[in-house]
GROMACS .gro file of C-alpha atoms in nm:
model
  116
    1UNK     CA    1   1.192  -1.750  -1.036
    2UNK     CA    2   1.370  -1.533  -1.260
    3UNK     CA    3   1.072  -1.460  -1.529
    4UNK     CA    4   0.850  -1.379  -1.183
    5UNK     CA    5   1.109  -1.098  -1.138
    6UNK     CA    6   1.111  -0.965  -1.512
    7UNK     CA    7   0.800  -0.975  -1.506
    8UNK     CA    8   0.695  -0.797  -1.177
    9UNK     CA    9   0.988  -0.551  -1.305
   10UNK     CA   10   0.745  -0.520  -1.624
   11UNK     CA   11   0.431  -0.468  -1.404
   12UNK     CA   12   0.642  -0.212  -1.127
   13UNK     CA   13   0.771  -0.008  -1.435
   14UNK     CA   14   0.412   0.031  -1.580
   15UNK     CA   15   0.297   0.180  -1.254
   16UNK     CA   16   0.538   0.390  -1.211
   17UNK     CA   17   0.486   0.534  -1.554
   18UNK     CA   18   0.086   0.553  -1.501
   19UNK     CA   19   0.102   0.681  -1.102
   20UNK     CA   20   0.363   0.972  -1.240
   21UNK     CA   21   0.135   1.099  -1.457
   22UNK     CA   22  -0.077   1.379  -1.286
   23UNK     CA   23  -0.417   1.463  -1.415
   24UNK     CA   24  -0.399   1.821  -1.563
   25UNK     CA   25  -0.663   2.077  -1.398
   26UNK     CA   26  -0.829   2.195  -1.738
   27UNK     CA   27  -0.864   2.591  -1.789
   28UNK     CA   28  -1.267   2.574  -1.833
   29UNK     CA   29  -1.296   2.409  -1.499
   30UNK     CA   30  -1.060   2.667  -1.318
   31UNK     CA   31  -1.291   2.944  -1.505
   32UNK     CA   32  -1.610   2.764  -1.430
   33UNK     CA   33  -1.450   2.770  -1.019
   34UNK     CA   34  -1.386   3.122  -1.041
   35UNK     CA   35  -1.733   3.197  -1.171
   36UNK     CA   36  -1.907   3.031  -0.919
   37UNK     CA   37  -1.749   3.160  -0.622
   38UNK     CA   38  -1.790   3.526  -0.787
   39UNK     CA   39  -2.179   3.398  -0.834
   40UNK     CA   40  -2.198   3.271  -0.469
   41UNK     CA   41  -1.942   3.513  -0.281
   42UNK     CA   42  -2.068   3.863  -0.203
   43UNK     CA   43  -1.729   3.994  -0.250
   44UNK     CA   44  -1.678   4.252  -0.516
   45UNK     CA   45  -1.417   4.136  -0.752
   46UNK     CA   46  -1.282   4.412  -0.937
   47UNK     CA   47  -1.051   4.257  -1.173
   48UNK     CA   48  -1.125   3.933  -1.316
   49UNK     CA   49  -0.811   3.932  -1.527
   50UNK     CA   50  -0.554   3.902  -1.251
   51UNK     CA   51  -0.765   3.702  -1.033
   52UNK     CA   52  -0.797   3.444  -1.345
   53UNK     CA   53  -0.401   3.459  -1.355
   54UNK     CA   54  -0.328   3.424  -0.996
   55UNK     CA   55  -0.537   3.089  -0.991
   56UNK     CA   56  -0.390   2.961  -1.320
   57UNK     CA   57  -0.033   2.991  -1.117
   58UNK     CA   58  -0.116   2.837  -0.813
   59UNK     CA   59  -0.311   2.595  -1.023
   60UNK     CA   60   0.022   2.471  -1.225
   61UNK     CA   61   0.232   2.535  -0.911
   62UNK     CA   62  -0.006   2.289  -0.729
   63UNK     CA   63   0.013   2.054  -1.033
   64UNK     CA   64   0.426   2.082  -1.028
   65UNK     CA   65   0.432   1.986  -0.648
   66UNK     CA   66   0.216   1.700  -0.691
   67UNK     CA   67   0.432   1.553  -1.005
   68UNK     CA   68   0.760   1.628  -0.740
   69UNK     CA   69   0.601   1.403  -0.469
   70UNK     CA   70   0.467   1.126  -0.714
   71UNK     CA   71   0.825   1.084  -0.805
   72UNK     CA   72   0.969   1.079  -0.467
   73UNK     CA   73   0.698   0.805  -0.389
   74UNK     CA   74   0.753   0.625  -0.650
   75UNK     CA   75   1.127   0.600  -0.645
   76UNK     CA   76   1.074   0.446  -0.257
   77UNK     CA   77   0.860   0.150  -0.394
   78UNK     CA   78   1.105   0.093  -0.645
   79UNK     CA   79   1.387   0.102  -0.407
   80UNK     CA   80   1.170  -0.136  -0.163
   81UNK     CA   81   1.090  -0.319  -0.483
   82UNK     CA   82   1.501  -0.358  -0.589
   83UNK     CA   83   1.572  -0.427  -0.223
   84UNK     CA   84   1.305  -0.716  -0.193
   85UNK     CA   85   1.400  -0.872  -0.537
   86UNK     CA   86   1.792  -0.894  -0.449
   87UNK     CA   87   1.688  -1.055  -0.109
   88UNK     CA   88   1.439  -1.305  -0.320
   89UNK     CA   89   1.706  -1.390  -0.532
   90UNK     CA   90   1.966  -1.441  -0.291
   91UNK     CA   91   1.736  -1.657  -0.108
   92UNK     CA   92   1.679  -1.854  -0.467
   93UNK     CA   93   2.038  -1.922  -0.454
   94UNK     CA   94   2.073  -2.054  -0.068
   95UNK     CA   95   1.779  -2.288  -0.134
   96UNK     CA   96   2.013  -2.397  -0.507
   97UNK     CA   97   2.316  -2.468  -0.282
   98UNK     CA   98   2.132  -2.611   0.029
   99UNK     CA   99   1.960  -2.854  -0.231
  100UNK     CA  100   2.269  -2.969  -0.387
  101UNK     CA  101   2.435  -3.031  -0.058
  102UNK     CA  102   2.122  -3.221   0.061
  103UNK     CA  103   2.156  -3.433  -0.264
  104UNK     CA  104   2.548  -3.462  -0.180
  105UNK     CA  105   2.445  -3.632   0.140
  106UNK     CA  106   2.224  -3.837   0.017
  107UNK     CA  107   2.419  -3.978  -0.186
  108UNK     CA  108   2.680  -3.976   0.068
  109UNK     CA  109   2.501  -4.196   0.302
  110UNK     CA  110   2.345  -4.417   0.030
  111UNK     CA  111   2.681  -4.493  -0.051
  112UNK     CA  112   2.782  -4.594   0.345
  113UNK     CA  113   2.489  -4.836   0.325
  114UNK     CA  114   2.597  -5.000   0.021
  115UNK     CA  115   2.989  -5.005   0.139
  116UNK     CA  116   2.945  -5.311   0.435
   0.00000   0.00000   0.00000
């Protein structure tokens, strides 16, 4: 019972790690965006520069939001993660005392019978 809950620790750890890390929006792609709604939109965009810059911040704002929630997320499963564990293990020790008083009574009464 124990190595089941080291182990699912193990595995609950690992995808935390892996499910915190947010994929990175690369530059080229963001410049790629920009140039195809220029291409496509009939708007006249008059500087490039500061349009570039503006979506490069909202871009990394976006990305810092998203690592914030991932966290939050992740610390609930691994608070309903703790919280399940403790109960399994408490559990593991009820059924460890209810099976040694079951074996004290059986050995209570097998000793009765024998006593006549």
């Amino acid at each position: 019972m124990r190595i089941v809950i080291v182990l699912s620790c193990l595995i609950v750890i690992g995808l935390s790690f892996l499910a915190i890390q947010v994929p990175i929006i690369d530059i080229a792609k963001v410049e790629e965006a920009i140039n195809d709604v220029k291409s496509i939109s009939q708007v006249n965009i008059a500087d490039e520069e500061t349009l570039k810059k503006t979506v490069n911040l909202i871009v990394k704002e976006l990305e810092s939001d998203q690592r914030t929630r991932l966290k939050y997320l992740v610390s609930a499963y691994l608070v309903i993660w703790l919280v399940f564990m403790l109960y399994l293990l408490r559990l593991g020790r009820q059924q460890q005392a209810l099976d040694q008083r079951l074996t004290q009574l059986e050995q209570e009464t097998s000793d009765s019978q024998t006593d006549p």
